[in-house]
Coordinates of C-alpha atoms in Angstrom, one line a residue:
Chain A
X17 CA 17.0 4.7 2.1
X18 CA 18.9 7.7 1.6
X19 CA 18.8 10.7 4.5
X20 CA 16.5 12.6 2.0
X21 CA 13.1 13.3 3.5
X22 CA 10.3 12.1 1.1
X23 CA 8.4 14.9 -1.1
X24 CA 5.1 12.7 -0.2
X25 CA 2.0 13.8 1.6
X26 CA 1.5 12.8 5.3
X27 CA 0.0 9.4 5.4
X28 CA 1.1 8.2 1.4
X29 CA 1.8 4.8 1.2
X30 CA 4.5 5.0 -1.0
X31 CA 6.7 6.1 1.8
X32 CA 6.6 2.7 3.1
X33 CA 6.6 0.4 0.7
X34 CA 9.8 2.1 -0.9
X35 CA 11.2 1.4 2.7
X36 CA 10.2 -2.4 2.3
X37 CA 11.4 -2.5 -0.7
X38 CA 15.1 -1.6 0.8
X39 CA 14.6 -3.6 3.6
X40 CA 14.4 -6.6 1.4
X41 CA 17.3 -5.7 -0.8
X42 CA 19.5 -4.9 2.5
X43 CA 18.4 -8.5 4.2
X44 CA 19.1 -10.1 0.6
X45 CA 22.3 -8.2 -0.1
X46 CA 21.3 -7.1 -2.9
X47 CA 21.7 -3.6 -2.8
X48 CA 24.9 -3.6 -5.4
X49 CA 23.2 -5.7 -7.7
X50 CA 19.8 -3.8 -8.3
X51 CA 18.7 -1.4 -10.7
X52 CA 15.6 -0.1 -10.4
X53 CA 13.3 2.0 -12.8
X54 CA 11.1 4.5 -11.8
X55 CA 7.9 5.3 -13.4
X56 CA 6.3 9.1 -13.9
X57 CA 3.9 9.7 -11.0
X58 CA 3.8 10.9 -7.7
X59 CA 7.0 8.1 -7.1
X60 CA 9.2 9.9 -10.2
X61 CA 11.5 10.9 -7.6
X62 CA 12.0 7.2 -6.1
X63 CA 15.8 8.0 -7.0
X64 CA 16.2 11.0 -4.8
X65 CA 15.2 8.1 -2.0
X66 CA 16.4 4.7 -2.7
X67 CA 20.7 4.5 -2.5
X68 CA 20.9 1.5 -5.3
X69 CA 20.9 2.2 -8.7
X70 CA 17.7 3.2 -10.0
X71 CA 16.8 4.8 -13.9
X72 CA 14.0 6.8 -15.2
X73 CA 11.6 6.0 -17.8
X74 CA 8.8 7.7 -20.2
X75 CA 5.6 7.3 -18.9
X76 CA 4.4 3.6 -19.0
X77 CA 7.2 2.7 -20.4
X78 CA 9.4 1.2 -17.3
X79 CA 8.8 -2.3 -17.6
X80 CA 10.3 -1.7 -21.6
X81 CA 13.8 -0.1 -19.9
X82 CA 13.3 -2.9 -17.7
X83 CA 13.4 -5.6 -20.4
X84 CA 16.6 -3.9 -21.9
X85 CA 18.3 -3.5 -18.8
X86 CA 17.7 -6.8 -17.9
X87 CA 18.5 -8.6 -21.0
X88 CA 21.9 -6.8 -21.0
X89 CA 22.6 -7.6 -17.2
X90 CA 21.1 -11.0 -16.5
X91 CA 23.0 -11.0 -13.3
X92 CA 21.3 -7.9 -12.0
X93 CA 17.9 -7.5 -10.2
X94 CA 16.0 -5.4 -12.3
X95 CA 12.7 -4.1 -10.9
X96 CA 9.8 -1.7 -11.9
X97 CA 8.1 0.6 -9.5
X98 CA 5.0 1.8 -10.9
X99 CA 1.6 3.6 -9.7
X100 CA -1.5 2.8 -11.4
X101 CA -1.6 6.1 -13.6
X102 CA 1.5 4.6 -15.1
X103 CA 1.2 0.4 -15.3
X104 CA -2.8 0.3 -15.8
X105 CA -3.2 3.1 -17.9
X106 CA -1.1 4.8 -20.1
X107 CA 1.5 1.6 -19.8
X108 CA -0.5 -1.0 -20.3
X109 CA 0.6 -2.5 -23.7
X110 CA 4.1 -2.4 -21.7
X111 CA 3.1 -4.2 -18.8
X112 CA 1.1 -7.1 -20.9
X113 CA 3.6 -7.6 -23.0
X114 CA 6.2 -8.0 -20.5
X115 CA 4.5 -10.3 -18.6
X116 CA 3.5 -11.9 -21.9
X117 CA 6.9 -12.3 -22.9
X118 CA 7.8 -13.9 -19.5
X119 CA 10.4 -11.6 -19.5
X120 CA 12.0 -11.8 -15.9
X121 CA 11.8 -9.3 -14.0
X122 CA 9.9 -8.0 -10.9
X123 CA 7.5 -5.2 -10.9
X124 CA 6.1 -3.2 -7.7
X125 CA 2.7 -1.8 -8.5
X126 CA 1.4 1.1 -6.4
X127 CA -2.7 1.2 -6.7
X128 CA -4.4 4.3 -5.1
X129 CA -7.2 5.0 -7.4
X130 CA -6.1 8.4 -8.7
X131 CA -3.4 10.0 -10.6
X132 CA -2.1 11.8 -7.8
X133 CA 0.7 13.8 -9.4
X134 CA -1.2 15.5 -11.7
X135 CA -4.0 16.9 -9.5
X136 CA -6.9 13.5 -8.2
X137 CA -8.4 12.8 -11.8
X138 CA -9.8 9.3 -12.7
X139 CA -7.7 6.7 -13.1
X140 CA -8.5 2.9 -14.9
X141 CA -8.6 1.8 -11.3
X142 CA -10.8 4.4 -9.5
X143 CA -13.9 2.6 -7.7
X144 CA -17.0 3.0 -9.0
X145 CA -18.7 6.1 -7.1
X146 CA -15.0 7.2 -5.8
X147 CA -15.3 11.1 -6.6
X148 CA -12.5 12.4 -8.2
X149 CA -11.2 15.7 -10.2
X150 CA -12.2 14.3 -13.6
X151 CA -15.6 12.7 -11.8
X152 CA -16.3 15.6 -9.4
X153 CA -19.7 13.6 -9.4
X154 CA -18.5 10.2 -9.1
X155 CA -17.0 7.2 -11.1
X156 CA -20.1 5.8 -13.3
X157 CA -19.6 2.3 -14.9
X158 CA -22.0 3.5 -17.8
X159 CA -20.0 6.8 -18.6
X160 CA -16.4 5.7 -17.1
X161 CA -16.1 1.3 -17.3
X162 CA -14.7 -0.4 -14.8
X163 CA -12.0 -0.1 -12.6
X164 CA -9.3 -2.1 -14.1
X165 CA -8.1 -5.4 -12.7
X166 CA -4.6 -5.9 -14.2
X167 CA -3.8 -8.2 -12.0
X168 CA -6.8 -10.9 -13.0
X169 CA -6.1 -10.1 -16.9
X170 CA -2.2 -10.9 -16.2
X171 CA -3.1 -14.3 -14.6
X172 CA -4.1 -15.8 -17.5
X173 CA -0.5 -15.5 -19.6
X174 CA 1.9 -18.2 -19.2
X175 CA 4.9 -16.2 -18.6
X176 CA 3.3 -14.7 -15.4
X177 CA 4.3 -17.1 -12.9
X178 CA 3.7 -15.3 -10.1
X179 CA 1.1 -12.1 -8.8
X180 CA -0.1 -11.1 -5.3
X181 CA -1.9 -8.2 -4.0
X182 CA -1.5 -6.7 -0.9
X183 CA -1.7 -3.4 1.1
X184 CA -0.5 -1.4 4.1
X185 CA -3.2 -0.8 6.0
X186 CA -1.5 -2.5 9.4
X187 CA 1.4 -3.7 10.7
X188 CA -0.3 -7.8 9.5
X189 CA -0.8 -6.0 5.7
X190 CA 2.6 -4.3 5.7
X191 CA 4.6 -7.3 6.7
X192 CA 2.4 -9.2 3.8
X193 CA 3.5 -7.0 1.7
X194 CA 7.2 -7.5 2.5
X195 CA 7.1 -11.1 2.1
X196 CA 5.4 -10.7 -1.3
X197 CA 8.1 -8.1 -3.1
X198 CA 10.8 -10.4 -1.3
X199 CA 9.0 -13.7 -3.0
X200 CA 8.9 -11.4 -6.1
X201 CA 12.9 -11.3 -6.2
X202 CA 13.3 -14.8 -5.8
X203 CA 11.6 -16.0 -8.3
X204 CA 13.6 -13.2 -10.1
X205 CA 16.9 -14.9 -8.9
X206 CA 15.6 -18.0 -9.4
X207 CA 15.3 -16.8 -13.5
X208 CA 10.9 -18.4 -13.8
X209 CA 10.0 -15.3 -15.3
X210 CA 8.0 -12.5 -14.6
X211 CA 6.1 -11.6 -11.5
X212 CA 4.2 -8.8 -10.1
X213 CA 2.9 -7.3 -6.6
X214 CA 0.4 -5.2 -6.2
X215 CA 0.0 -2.9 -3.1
X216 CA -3.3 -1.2 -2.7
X217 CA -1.8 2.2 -1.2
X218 CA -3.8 4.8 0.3
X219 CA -3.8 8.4 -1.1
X220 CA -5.4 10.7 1.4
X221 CA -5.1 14.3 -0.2
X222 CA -7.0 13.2 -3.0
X223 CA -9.3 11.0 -1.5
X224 CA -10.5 13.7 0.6
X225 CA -9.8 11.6 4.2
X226 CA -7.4 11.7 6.7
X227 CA -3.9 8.8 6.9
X228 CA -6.1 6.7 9.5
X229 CA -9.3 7.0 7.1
X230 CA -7.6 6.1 4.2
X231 CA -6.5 3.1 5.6
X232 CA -10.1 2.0 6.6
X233 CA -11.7 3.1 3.3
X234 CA -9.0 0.7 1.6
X235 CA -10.1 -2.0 4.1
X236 CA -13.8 -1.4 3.4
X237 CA -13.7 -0.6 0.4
X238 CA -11.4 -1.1 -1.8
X239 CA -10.3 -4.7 -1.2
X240 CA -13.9 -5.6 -2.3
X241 CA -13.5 -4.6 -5.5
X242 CA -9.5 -5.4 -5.8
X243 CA -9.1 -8.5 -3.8
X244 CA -6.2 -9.2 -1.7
X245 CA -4.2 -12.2 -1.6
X246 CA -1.9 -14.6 -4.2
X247 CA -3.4 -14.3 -7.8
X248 CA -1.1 -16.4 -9.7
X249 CA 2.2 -18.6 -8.6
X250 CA 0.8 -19.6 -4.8
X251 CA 3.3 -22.7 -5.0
X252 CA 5.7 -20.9 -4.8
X253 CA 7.3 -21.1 -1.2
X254 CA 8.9 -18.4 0.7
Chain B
X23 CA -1.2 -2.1 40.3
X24 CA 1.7 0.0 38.3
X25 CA 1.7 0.1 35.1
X26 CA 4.5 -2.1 33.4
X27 CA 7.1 0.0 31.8
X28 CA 10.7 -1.1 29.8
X29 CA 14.0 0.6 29.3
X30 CA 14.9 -1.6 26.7
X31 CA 13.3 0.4 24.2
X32 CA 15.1 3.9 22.6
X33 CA 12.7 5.1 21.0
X34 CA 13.4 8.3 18.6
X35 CA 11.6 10.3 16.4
X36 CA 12.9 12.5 13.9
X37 CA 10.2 15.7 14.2
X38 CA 12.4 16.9 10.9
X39 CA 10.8 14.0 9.0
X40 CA 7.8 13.6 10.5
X41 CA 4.5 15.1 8.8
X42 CA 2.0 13.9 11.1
X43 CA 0.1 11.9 9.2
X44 CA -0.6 10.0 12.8
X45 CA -0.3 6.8 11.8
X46 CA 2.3 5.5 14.6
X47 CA -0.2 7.6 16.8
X48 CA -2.8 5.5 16.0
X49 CA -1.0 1.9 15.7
X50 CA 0.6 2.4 19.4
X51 CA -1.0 0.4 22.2
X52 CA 0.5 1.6 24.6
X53 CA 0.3 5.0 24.2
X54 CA 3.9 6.1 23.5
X55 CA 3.2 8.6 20.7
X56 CA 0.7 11.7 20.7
X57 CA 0.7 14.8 18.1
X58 CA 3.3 17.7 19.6
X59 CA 1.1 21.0 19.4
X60 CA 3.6 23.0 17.4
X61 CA 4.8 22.5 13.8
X62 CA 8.5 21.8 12.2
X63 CA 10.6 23.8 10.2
X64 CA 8.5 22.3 7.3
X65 CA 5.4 23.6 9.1
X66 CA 4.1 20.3 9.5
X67 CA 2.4 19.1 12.6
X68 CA 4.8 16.6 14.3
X69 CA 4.7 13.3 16.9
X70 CA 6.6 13.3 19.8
X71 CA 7.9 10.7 22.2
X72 CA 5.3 11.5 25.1
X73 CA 6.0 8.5 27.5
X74 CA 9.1 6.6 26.4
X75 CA 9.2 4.6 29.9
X76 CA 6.1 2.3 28.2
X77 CA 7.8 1.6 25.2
X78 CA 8.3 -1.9 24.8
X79 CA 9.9 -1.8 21.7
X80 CA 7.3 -3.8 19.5
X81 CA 8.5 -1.5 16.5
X82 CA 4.4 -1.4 15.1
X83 CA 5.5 2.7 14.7
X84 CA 8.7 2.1 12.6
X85 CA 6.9 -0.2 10.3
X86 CA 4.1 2.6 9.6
X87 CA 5.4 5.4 9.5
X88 CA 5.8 6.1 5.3
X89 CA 8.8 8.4 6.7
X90 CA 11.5 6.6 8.3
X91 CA 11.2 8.8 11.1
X92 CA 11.1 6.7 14.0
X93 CA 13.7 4.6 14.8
X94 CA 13.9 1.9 18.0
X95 CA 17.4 0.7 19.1

């Protein structure tokens, strides 16, 4: 991590999972070998933060950079961070066919219910009765759907070989979380195609609850409806 | 009986990068960390080391804090 202190609110989660992420990189030496690409979202500025090599795409779009980076530097570790404004709605053709194409590469997705950049409204993967700017009355599965597992729907290609999901709601969750973005880049290195974690992140300004709160609402009430744990790939070791 | 207390620990926070979100408050067992009552220079409420002497350097703080601003050597 660069000196730079974070634009994010007090108590985001993306603050620590971009610093697992550089853990992992620093333990693997892989620091001079990554390039990452950063989605639009509350994490546009993951550059200003991380000090490897890290790109910008359009909207959605990063795991498509991703590809081309990727198939031009096989030898690199290519990565996607993403929140779920970006990966489950507005980029999910992108994401599918990435994962459909077995294209290998890693991808980082950060899951808070909300698009938090632009203000709290709905996202695909808000909860059902979760109240936000667009539902100031609450998510209804009549009027709004579902919220979307992307996960589940990406465990049924053959060129996913591997998806967990995890959080960072304790010291247990975060080091879970670790393990899984560090299994994500071996399976990377070890060239079986693409693979995916998903970390169920709190966002308290637009839930409405304080850091500590957040975390319990995500260990109430979120996991039931997004459940933790491997999804797809659990043979592969550590 | 006294409570047990280690020097091992050097435990620093960074009240710069803080924003007191109070997680490292809350994950503490031993009571190391409590809010300060001012703010930074960012006008954000802050955590100070309160009682370093009962730091046993678990490092539960570093890994929640979403600021890198605690650091244990």
């Amino acid at each position: 991590m660069k000196q730079a202190p974070t634009h994010y609110c007090p108590g985001c989660g993306h603050g620590i999972v971009h610093r697992l992420i550089c853990e992992v990189l620093d333990e693997m030496n892989l620091k001079e070998k990554t390039v990452a690409v950063a989605p639009v979202g509350c994490s546009v500025l993951a550059y200003d933060y991380w000090d490897f090599d890290t790109t910008e795409a359009a909207h959605g779009r990063t795991p498509a950079v991703a590809t081309g980076i990727k198939r031009v530097l096989p030898d690199r570790l290519v990565f996607t961070y993403q929140g779920d404004g970006d990966l489950a709605a507005i980029g999910t053709a992108e994401i599918i066919h990435s994962g459909n194409r077995g294209e290998n590469i890693s991808t980082i997705f950060v899951n808070n219910g909300v698009y938090g950049m632009t203000g709290g409204q709905m996202a695909p993967t808000t909860l059902i009765g979760q109240v936000s700017t667009t539902t100031p009355g609450s998510r209804r599965a009549d009027r709004d759907g579902y919220p979307l597992k992307i996960m589940e729907m990406m465990a049924v290609l053959p060129g996913v070989v591997y998806l967990e999901r995890t959080t960072v709601t304790s010291p247990k969750e975060v080091t879970k979380t670790k393990n899984a973005i560090k299994r994500s880049f071996e399976i990377q290195l070890a060239e079986e195609g693409f693979s995916m974690v998903e970390v169920l992140s709190p966002c308290p300004t637009y839930w409405g609850l304080d850091p500590s709160q957040s975390m319990r609402r995500i260990e109430n009430e979120v996991v039931k409806a997004f459940p933790l744990g491997v999804i797809k790939g659990g043979d592969h070791g550590p | 009986m006294p409570e047990k207390t280690s020097h091992r620990s050097g435990i620093k926070l960074d009240k710069e990068r803080c924003k007191g979100c109070m997680l490292c408050v809350e994950v503490c067992q031993r009571k190391v960390l409590e809010p300060a009552k001012g703010v930074n220079k960012k006008g954000m409420g802050y955590v100070v080391v309160a009682a370093a002497g009962k730091c046993s350097g678990c490092g539960l703080c570093v890994m929640m804090c979403p600021d890198c601003g605690i650091e244990i050597s």
